[in-house]
Coordinates of C-alpha atoms in Angstrom, one line a residue:
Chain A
X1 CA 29.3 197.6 96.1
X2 CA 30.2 200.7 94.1
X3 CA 30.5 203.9 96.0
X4 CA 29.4 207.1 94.4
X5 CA 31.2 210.6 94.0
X6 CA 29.2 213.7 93.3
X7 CA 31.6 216.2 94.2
X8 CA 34.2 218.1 91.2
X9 CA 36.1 218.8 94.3
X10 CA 36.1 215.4 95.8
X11 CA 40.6 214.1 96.3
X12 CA 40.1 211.2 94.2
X13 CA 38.6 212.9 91.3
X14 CA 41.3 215.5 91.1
X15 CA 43.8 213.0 91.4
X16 CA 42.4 210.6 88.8
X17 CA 42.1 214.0 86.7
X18 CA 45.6 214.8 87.1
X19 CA 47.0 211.2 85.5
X20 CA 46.4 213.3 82.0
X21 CA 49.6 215.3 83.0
X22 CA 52.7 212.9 81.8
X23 CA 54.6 213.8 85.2
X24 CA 51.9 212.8 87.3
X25 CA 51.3 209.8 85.7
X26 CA 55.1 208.7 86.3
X27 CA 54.9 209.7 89.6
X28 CA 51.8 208.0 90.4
X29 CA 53.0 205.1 88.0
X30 CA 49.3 204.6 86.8
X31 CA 47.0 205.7 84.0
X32 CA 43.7 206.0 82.4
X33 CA 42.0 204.0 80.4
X34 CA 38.3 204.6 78.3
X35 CA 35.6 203.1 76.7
X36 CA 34.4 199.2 77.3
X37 CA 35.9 198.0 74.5
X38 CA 39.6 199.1 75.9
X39 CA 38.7 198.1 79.1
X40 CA 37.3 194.9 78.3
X41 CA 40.3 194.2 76.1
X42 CA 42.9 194.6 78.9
X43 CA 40.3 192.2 81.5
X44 CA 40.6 189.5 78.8
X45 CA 44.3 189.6 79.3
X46 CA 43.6 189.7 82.6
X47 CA 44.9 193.1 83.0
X48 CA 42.0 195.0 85.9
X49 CA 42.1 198.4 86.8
X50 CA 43.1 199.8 90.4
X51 CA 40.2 202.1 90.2
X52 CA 36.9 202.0 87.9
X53 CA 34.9 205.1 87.4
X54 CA 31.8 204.4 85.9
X55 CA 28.6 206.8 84.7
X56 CA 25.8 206.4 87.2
X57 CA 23.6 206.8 84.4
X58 CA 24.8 203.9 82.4
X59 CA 22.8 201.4 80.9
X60 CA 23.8 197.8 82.5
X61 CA 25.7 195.6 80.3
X62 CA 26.9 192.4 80.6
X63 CA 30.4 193.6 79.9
X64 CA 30.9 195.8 82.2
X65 CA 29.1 193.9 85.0
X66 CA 31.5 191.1 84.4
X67 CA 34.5 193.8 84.3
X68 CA 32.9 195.3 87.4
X69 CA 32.7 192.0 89.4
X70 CA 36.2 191.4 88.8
X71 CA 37.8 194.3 89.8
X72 CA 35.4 194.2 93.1
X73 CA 36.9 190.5 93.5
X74 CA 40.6 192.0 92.8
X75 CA 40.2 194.3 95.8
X76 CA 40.2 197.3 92.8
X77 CA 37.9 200.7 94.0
X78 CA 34.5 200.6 91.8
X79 CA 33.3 204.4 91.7
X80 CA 29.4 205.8 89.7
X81 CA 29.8 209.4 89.1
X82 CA 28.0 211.7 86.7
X83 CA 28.3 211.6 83.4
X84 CA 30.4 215.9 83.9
X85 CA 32.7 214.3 86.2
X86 CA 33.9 211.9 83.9
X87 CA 34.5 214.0 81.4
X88 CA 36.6 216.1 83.7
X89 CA 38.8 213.3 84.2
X90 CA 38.9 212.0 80.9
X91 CA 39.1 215.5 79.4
X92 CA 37.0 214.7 76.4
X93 CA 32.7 216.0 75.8
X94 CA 31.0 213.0 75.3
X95 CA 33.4 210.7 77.5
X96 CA 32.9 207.0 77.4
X97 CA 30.7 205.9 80.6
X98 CA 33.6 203.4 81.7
X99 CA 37.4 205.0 82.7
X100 CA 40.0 202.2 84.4
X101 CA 42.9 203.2 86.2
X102 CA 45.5 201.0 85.9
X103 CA 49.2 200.2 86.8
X104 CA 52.0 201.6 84.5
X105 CA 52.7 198.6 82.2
X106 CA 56.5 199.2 81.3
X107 CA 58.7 195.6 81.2
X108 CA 62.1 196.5 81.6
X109 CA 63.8 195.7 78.2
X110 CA 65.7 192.7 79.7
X111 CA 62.5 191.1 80.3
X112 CA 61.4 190.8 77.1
X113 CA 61.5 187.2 75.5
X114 CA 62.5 188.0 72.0
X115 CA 61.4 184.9 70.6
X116 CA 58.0 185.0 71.7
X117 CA 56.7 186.8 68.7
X118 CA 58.7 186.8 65.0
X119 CA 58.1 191.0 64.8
X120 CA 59.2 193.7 67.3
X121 CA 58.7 197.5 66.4
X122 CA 61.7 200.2 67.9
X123 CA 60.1 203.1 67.7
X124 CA 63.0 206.2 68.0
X125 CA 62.0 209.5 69.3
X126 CA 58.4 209.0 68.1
X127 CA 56.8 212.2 69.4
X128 CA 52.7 212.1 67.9
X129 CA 50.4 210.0 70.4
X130 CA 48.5 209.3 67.7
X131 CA 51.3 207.3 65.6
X132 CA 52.6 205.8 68.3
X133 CA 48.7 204.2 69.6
X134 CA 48.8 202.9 66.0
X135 CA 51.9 201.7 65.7
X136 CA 50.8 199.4 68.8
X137 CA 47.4 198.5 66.9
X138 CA 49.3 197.5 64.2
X139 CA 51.5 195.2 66.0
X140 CA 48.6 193.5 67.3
X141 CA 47.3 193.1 63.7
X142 CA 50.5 191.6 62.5
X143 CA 51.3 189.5 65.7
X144 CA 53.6 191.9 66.9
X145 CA 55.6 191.1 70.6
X146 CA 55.7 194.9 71.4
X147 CA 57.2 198.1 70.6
X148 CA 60.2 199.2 72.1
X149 CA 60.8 203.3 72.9
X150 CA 64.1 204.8 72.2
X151 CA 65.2 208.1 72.7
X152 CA 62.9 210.6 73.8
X153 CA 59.7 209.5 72.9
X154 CA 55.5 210.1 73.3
X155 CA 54.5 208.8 76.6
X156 CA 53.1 205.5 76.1
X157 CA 50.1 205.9 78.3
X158 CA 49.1 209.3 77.6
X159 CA 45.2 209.6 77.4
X160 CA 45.3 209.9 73.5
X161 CA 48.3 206.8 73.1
X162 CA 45.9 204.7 74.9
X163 CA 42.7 206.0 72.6
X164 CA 44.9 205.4 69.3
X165 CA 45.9 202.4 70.8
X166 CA 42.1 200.9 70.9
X167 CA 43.4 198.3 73.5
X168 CA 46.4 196.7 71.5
X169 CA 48.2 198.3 74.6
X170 CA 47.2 196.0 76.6
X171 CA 48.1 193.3 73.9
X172 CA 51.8 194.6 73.1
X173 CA 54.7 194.6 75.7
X174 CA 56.1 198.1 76.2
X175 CA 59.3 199.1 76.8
X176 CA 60.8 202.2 77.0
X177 CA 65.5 202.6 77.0
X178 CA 68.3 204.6 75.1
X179 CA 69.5 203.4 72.2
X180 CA 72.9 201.8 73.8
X181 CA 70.9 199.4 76.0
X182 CA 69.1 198.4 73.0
X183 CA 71.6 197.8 70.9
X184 CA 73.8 196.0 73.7
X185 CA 70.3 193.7 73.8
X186 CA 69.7 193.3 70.7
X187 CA 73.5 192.0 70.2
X188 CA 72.8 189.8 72.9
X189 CA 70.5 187.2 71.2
X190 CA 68.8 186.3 67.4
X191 CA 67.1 189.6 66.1
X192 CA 67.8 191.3 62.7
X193 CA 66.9 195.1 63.2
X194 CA 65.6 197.0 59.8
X195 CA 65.6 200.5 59.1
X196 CA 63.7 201.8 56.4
X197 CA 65.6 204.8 54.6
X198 CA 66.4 207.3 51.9
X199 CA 70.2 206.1 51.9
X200 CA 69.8 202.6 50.4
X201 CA 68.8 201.1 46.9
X202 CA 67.0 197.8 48.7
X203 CA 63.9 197.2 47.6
X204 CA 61.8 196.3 51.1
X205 CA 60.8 193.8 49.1
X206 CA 63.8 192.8 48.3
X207 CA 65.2 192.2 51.7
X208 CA 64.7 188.5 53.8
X209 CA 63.7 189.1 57.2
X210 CA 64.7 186.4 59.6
X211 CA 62.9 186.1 62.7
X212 CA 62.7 187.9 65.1
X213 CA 62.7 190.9 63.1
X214 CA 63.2 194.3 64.6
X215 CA 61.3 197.1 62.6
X216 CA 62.9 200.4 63.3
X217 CA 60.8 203.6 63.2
X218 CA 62.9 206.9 63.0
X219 CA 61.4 210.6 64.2
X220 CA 58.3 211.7 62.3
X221 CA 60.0 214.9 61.2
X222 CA 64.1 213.8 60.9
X223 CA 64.1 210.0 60.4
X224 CA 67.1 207.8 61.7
X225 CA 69.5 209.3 62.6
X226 CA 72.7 207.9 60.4
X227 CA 74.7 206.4 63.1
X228 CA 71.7 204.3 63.9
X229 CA 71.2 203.3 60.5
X230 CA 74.9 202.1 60.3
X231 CA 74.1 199.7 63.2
X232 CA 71.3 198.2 61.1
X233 CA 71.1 195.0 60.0
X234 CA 69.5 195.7 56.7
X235 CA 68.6 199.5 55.3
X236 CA 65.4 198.9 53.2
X237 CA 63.1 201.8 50.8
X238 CA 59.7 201.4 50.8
X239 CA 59.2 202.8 47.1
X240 CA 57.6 206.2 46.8
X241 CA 55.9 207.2 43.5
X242 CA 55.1 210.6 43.6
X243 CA 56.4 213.6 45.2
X244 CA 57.0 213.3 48.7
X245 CA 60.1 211.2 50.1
X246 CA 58.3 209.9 53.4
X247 CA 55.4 208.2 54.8
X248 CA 53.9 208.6 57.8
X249 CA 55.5 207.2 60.5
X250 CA 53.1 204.6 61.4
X251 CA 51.9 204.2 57.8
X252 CA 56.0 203.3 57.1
X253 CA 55.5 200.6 60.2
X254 CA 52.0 199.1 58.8
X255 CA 54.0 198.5 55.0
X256 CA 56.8 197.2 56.6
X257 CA 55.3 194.8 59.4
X258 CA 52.6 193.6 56.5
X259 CA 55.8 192.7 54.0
X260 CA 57.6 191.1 57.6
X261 CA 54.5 189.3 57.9
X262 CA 53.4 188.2 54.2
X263 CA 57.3 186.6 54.0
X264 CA 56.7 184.6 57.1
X265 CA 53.3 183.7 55.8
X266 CA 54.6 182.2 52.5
X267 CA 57.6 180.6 54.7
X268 CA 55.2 178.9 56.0
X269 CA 52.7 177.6 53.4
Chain B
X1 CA 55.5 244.9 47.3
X2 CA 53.8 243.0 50.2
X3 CA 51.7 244.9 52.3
X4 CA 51.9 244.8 56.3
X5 CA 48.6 244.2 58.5
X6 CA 49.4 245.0 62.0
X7 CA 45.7 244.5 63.7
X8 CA 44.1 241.9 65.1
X9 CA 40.7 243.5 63.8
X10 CA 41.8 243.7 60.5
X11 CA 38.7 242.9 58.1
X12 CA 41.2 240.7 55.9
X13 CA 42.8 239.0 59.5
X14 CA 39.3 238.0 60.7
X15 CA 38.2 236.3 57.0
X16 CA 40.9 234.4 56.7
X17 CA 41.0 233.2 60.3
X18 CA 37.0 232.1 59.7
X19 CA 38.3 230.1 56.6
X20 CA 39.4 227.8 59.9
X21 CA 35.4 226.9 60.3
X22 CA 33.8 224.7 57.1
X23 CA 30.9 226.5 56.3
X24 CA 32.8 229.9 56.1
X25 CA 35.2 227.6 53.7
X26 CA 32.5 226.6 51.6
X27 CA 30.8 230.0 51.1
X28 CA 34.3 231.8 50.2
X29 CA 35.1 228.2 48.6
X30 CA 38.7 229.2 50.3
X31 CA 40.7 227.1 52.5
X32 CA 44.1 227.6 54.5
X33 CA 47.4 225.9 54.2
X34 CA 50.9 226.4 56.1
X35 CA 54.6 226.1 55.9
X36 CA 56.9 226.5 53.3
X37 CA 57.0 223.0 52.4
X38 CA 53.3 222.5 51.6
X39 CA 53.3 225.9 50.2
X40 CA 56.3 225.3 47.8
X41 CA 54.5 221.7 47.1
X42 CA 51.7 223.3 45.8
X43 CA 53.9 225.8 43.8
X44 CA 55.5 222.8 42.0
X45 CA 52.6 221.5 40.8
X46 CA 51.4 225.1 39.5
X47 CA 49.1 226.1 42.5
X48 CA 49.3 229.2 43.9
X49 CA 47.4 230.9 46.8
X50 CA 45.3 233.8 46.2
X51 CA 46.5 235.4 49.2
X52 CA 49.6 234.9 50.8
X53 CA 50.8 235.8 54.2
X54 CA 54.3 235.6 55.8
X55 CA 55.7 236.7 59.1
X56 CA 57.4 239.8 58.9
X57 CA 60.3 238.9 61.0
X58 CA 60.8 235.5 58.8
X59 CA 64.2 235.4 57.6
X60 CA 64.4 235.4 53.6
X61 CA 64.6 231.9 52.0
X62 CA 64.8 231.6 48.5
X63 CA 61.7 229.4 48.3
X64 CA 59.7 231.5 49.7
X65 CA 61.2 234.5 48.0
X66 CA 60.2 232.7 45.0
X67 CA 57.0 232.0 46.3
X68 CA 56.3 235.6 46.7
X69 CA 57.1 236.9 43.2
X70 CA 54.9 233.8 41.6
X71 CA 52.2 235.2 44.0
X72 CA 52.6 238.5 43.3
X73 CA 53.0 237.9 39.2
X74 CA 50.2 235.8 39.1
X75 CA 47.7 239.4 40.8
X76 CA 48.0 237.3 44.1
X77 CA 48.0 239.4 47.8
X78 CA 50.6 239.2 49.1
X79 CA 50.8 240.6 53.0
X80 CA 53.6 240.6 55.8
X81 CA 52.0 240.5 59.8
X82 CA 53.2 239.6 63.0
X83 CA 53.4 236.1 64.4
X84 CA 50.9 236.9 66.8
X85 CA 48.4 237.3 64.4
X86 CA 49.5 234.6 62.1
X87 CA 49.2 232.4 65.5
X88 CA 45.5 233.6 65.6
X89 CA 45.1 232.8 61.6
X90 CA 46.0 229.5 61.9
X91 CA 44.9 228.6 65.0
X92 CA 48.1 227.2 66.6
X93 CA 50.5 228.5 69.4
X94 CA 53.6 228.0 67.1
X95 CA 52.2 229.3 63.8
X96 CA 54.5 228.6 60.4
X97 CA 55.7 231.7 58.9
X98 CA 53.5 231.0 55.9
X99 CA 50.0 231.3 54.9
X100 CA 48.4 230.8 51.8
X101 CA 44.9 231.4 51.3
X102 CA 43.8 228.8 48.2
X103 CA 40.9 228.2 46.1
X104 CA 39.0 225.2 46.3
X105 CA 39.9 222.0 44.7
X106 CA 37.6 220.1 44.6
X107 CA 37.3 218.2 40.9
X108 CA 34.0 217.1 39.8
X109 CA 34.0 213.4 39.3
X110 CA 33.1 213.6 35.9
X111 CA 36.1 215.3 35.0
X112 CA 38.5 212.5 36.3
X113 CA 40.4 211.0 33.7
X114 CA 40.6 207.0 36.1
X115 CA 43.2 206.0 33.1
X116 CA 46.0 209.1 34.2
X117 CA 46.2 206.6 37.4
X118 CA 46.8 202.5 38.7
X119 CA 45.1 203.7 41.8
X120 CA 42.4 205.7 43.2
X121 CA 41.1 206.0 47.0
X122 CA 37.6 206.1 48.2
X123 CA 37.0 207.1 51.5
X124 CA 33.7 206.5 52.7
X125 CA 32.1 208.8 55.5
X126 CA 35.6 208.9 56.7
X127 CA 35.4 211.2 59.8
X128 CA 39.0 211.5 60.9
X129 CA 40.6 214.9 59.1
X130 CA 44.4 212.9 60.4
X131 CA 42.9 210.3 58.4
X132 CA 41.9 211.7 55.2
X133 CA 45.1 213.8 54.9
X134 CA 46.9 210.6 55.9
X135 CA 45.8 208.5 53.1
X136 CA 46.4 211.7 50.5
X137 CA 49.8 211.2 51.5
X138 CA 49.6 207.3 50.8
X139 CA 48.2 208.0 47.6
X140 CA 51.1 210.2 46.8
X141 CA 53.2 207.8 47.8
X142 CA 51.8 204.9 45.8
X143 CA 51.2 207.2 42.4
X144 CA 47.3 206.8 43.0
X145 CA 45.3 209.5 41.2
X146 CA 43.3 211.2 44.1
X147 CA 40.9 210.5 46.7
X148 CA 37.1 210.5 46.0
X149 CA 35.2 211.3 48.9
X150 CA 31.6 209.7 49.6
X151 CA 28.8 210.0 51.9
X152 CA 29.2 212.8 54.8
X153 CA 33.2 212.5 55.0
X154 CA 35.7 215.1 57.1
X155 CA 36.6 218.3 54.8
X156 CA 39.0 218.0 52.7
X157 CA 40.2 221.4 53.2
X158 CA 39.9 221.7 56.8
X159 CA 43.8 223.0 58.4
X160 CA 44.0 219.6 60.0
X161 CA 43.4 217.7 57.0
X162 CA 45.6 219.4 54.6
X163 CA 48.9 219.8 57.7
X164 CA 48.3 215.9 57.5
X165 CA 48.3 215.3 54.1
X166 CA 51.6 216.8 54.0
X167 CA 50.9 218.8 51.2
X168 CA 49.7 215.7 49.1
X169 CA 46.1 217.2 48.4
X170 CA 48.0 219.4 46.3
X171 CA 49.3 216.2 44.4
X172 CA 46.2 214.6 44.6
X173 CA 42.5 214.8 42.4
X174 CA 40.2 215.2 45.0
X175 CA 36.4 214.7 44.5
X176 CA 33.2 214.5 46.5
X177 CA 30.0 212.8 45.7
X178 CA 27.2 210.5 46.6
X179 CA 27.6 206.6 47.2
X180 CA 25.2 206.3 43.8
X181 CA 26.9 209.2 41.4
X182 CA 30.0 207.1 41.8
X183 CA 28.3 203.7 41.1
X184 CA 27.4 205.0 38.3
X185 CA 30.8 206.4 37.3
X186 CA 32.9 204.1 38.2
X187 CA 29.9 201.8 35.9
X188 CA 30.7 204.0 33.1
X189 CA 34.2 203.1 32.4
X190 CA 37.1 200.4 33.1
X191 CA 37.8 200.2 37.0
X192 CA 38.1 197.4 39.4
X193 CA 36.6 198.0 42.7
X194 CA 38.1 196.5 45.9
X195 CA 36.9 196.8 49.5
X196 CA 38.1 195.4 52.9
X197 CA 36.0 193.5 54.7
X198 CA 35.6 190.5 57.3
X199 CA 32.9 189.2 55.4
X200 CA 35.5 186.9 53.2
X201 CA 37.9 184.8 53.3
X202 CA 40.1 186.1 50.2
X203 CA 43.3 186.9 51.6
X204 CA 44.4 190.6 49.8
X205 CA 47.4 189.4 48.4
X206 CA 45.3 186.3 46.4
X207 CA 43.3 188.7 44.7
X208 CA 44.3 189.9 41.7
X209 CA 44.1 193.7 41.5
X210 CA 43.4 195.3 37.5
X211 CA 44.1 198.7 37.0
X212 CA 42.8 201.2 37.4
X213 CA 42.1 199.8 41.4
X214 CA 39.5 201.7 43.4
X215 CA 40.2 201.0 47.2
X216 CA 37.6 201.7 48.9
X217 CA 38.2 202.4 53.0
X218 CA 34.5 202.2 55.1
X219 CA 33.9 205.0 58.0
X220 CA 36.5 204.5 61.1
X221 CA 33.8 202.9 63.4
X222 CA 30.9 201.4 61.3
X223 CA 33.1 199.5 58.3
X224 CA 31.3 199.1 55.1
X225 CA 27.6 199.4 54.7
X226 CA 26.5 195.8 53.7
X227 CA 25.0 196.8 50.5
X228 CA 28.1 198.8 49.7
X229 CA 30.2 195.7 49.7
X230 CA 28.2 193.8 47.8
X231 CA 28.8 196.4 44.8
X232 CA 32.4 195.4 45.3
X233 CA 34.1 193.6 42.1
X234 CA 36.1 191.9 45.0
X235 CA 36.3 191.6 48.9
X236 CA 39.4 191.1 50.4
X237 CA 40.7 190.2 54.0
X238 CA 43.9 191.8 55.5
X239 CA 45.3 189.2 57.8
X240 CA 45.0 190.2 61.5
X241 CA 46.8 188.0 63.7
X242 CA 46.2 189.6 67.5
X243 CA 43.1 190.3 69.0
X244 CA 42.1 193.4 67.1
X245 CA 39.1 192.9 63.5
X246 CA 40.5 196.0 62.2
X247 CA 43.0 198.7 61.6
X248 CA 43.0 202.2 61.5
X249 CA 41.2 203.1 58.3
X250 CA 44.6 205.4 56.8
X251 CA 46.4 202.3 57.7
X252 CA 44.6 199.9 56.0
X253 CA 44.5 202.0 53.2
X254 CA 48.4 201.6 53.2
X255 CA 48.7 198.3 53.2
X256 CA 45.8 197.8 50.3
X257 CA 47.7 200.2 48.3
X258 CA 51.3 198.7 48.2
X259 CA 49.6 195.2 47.8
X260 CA 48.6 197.1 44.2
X261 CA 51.3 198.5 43.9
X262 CA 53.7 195.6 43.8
X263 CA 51.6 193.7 41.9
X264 CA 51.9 196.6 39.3
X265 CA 55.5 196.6 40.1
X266 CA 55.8 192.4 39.5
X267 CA 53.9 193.1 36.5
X268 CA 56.0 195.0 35.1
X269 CA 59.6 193.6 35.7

């Protein structure tokens, strides 16, 4: 049976409040996830929350009866609270009635099976939540494995990743590493990487990408960095008509994955 | 010679800090933009701001220096504060060192000349301001015409809009009308109009798009209205291979317009 919590005070509301701070979240090793739609995603990989906080005035569905069942049967904590409370935790006005906690999903790099999926998205130094949550929808769209972090980027579970994300977090293997451990991965079975750039004539058309293809994203504001282009497999230019001399990060990712994607598509017809 | 504001309560500091709310935009039919990039963007394409304001501990730049005289030749104000206030103008912690204070561009439908462009967006009751300034970037990108707002859609010239566009809405015809002014525009003339949807089964790159294109991108959470589609010249699918029905709207966008694109591109060779 669910307990409730009334109090703004009470422990476990703070705490579940403080995974919105990225240092508490690695410390704890857990985060927050909203909304039935997210939630109900990550059950039907059966991925459960530790904790589920739910609005006591909720209407019943059959969704999140069957999500509250199984975390119950998982030995997970089943909370009702008011409809103020959860939007302290979540930190939003109108939060969603439903907020998992759940365990910090990061596979270590050398547990990734490469071949499992023909595209992988690197994404270096990414810094905006909001790019990076796509970036991961888009690699579900395209039948992405994952997306790998390099550098310093976005934590991958931040409240607003995970909102960008609408789920495909749960659909996508994370990993996070420095760009040496990558590369010394990479070299270590099939994978072409691809950088997308201002210092090559290719046509991203142009280019054959064999599977499994590694689509590198550089820094929203600096790009690759040059050394890391020189270590790529193929430089391509997504063609740009007008003015500006960039996309947006994720934008560049969607464009490139769809062209991965539409090549493998005709391979196969 | 610029002039210096050094108060908070400044008459001129508290009007252009309400241009950050949309109905004090529409009444002064004024909006904001920020940084020398967008502000130099703008300046290529013969826009300048009304007012300009600059940081009076900026170091010179000769962009902005040239920014300044075009201002200032052109009967524009042109005013030196303090960060602290230019912080409070734009509403962020780390504000740019430039301001410009712009007059409304919004183009009345009827003036659009469709032929000057392959591609045109329309956004329908698009909410996200990330979004809309997203896919004026895209259409930079691609060499589309402009964007052509319909239904309630995000403000074009909100400060989040026009930081995301990059300084694209400069670049970009921009236009806002009802779902059955445009009907009957788009009726009046040659145009091809395509919308995403999951109710067909034509793949996006079997469809052949004629210029001029009009993609048309449904609100971030409802899609298409029924009866909107079935105004459509075509419906096409984007493949989506995970678990997801749909991607972010910007995104989709994206991957619509280079399908154009590079079937203008093959056209052409």
């Amino acid at each position: 049976m669910p307990r409730e919590i009334t109090g703004f005070s009470n422990p476990l509301v703070k705490r579940v409040r403080s995974l919105r701070e990225k240092k508490l979240r690695k410390r704890e090793g857990l985060f927050l996830a909203e909304g039935l739609r997210i939630l109900t995603e990550a059950r039907d990989r059966g991925i459960l929350p530790d904790m589920l906080f739910l609005a006591n005035d909720a209407r019943p569905h059959p969704l999140s009866d069957a999500l509250i069942a199984d975390v119950e049967a998982a030995g997970g904590d089943v909370v009702t609270t008011s409809a103020d409370i959860l939007s302290k935790i979540s930190g939003k006005d109108n939060a969603q009635a439903l907020v998992g906690v759940y365990r910090d999903l990061l596979t270590p790099l050398t547990d990734i099976d490469r071949t499992q999926a023909p595209i992988w998205f690197v994404a270096q130094a990414m810094r905006d939540p909001g790019n990076l949550g796509t970036l991961m929808r888009i690699g579900d769209a395209v039948g992405a494995g994952g997306v790998i972090l390099v550098d310093d980027c976005v934590d991958p579970f931040s409240v607003e990743t995970v909102r960008a994300s609408m789920g495909a977090l749960f659909t996508q293997t994370i990993a996070a590493t420095s760009w040496g451990a990558f590369i010394a991965w990479l070299r270590s079975g099939p994978g072409m990487l691809v950088g997308t750039s201002l210092n090559t004539d290719t046509d991203y058309q142009a280019a054959h990408y064999a599977a499994p293809t590694f689509i590198l994203i550089g820094n929203e504001a600096r790009g690759l960095p040059e050394d890391y282009e020189q270590l790529c497999d193929q430089l391509v230019k997504i063609p740009m008509m007008g003015r500006a001399d960039s996309l947006n990060a994720s934008v560049a990712g969607a464009v490139m994955a769809y062209e991965v994607l539409n090549q493998q598509r005709r391979g196969k017809a």
